[in-house]
XYZ file of N, CA and C in Angstrom:
258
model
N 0.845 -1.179 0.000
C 0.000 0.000 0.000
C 0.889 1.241 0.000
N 0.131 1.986 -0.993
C 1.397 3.549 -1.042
C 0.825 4.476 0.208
N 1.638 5.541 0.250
C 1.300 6.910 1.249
C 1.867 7.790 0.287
N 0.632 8.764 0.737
C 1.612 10.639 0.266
C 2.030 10.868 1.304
N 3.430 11.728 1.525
C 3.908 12.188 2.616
C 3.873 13.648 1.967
N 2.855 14.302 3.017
C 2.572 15.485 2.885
C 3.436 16.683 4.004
N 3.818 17.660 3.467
C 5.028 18.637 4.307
C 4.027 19.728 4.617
N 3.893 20.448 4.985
C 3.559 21.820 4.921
C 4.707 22.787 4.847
N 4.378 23.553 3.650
C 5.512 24.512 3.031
C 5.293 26.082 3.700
N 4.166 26.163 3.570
C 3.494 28.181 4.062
C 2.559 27.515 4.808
N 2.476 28.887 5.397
C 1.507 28.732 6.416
C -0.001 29.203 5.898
N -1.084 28.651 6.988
C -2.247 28.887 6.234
C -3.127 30.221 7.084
N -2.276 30.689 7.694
C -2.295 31.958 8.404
C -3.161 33.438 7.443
N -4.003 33.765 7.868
C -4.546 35.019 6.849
C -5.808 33.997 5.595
N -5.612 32.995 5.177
C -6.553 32.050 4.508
C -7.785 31.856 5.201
N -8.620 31.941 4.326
C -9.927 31.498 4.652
C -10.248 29.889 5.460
N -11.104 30.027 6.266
C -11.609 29.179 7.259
C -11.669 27.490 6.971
N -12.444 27.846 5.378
C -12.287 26.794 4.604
C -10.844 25.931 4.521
N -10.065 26.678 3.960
C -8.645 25.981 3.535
C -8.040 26.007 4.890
N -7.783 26.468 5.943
C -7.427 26.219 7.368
C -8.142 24.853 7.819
N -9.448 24.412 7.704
C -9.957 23.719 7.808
C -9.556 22.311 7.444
N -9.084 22.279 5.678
C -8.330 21.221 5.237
C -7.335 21.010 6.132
N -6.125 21.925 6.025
C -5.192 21.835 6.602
C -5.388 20.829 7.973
N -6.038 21.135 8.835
C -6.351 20.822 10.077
C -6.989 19.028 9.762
N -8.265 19.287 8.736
C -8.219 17.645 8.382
C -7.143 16.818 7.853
N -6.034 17.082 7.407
C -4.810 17.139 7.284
C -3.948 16.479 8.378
N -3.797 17.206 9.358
C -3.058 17.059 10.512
C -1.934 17.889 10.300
N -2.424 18.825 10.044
C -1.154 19.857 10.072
C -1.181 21.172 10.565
N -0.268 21.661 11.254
C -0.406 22.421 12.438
C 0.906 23.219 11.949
N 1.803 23.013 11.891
C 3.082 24.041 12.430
C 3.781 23.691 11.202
N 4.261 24.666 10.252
C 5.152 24.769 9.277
C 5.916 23.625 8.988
N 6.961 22.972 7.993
C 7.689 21.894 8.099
C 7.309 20.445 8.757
N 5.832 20.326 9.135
C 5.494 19.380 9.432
C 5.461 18.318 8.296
N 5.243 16.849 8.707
C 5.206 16.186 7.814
C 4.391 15.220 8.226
N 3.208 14.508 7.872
C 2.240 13.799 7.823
C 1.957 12.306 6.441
N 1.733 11.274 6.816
C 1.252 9.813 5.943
C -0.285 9.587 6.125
N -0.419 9.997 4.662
C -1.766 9.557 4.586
C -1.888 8.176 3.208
N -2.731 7.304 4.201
C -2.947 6.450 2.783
C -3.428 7.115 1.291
N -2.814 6.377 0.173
C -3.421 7.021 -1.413
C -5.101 6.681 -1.373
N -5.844 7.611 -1.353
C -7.319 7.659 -1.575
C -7.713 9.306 -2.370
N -8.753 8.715 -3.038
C -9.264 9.887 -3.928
C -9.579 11.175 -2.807
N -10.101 10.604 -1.467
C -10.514 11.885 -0.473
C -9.443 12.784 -0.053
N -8.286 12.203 0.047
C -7.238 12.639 0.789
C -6.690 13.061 -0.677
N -6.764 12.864 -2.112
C -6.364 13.644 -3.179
C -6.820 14.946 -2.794
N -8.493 15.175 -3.020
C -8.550 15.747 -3.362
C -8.621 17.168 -1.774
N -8.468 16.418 -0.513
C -7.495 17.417 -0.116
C -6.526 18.513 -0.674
N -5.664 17.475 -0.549
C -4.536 17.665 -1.255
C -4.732 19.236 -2.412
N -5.427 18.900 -3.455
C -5.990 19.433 -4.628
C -6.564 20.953 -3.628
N -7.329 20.898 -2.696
C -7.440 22.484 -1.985
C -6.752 22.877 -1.685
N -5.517 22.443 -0.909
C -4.141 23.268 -0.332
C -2.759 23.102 -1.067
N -3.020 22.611 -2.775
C -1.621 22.337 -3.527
C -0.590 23.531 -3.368
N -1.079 24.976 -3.067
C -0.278 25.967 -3.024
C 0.470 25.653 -1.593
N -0.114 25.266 -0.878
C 1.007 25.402 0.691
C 1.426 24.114 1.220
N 1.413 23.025 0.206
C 2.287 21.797 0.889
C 2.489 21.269 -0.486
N 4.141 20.326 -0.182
C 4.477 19.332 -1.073
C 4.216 17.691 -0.491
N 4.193 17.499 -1.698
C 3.569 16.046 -1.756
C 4.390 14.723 -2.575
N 4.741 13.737 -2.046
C 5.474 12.859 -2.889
C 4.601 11.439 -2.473
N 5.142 10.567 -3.087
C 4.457 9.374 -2.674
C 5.241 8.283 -2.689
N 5.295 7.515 -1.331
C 6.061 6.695 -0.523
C 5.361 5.246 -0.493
N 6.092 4.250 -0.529
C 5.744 2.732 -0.023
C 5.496 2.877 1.003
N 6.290 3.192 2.573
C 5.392 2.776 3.706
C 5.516 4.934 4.607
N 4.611 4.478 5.274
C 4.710 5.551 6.168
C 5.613 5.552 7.383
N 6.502 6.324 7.350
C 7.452 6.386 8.307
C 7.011 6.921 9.782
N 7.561 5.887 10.955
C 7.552 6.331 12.213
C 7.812 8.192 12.790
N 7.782 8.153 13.612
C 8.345 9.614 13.972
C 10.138 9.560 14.205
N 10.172 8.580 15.067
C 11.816 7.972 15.280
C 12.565 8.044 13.945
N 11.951 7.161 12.795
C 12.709 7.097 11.755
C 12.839 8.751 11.067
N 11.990 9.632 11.101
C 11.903 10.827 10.412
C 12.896 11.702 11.434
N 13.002 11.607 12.470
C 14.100 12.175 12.835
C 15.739 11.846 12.525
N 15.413 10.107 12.571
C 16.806 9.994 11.900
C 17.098 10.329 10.376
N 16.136 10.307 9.686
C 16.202 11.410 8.070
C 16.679 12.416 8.308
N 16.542 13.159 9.577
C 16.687 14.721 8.982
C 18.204 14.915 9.911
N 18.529 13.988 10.457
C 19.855 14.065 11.373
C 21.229 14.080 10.042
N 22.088 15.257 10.466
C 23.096 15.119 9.613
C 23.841 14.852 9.951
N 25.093 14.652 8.589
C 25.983 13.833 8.784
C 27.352 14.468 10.030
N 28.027 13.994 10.729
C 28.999 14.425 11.838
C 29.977 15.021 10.826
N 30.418 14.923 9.775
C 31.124 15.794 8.798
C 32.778 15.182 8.806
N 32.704 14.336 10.217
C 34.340 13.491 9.924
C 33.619 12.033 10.592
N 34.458 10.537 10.102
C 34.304 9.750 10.233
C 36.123 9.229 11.403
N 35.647 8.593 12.120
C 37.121 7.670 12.964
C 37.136 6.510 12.275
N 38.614 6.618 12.031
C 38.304 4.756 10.928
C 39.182 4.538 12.240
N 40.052 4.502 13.052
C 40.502 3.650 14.144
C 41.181 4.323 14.731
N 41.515 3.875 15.776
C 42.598 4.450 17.079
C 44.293 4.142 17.156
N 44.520 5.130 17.195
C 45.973 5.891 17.300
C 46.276 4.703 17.950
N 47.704 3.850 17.413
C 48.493 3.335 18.531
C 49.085 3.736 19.365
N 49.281 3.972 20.771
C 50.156 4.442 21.754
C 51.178 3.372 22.250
């Protein structure tokens, strides 16, 4: 089964009640969020009301919260391949 993993890009701040509304059926609250919804025509056509303020891709499984933090963790920028002989 696929998922869209939906982001929120802008905020829906100053927008009508309506499209705040999606958002919120959504599950989206705070900028840079990111949300899995199963592929269904309802949750398209979400989607299709708020295309201006979130991106959308589509994923095999829906990721934990644990795992999405380790996505966004970067790299330490040096690696230890082994220890100094003394």
């Amino acid at each position: 089964m696929s998922y869209f993993k939906i982001t929120l890009i802008r905020s829906g701040i100053g927008l009508p009640g309506k499209t705040q509304g999606v958002l919120a059926a959504l599950g989206l609250r705070k900028r840079m969020q990111t949300v899995f919804h199963p592929v269904t025509m309802d949750v398209a056509g979400q989607i299709m009301k708020v295309k201006e303020l979130v991106a959308v891709s589509e994923v095999d499984r829906a990721m934990t919260k644990q795992e999405m933090k380790e996505s966004r963790k970067p790299d330490p920028g040096y690696y230890i391949e082994s220890a100094v002989p003394r």
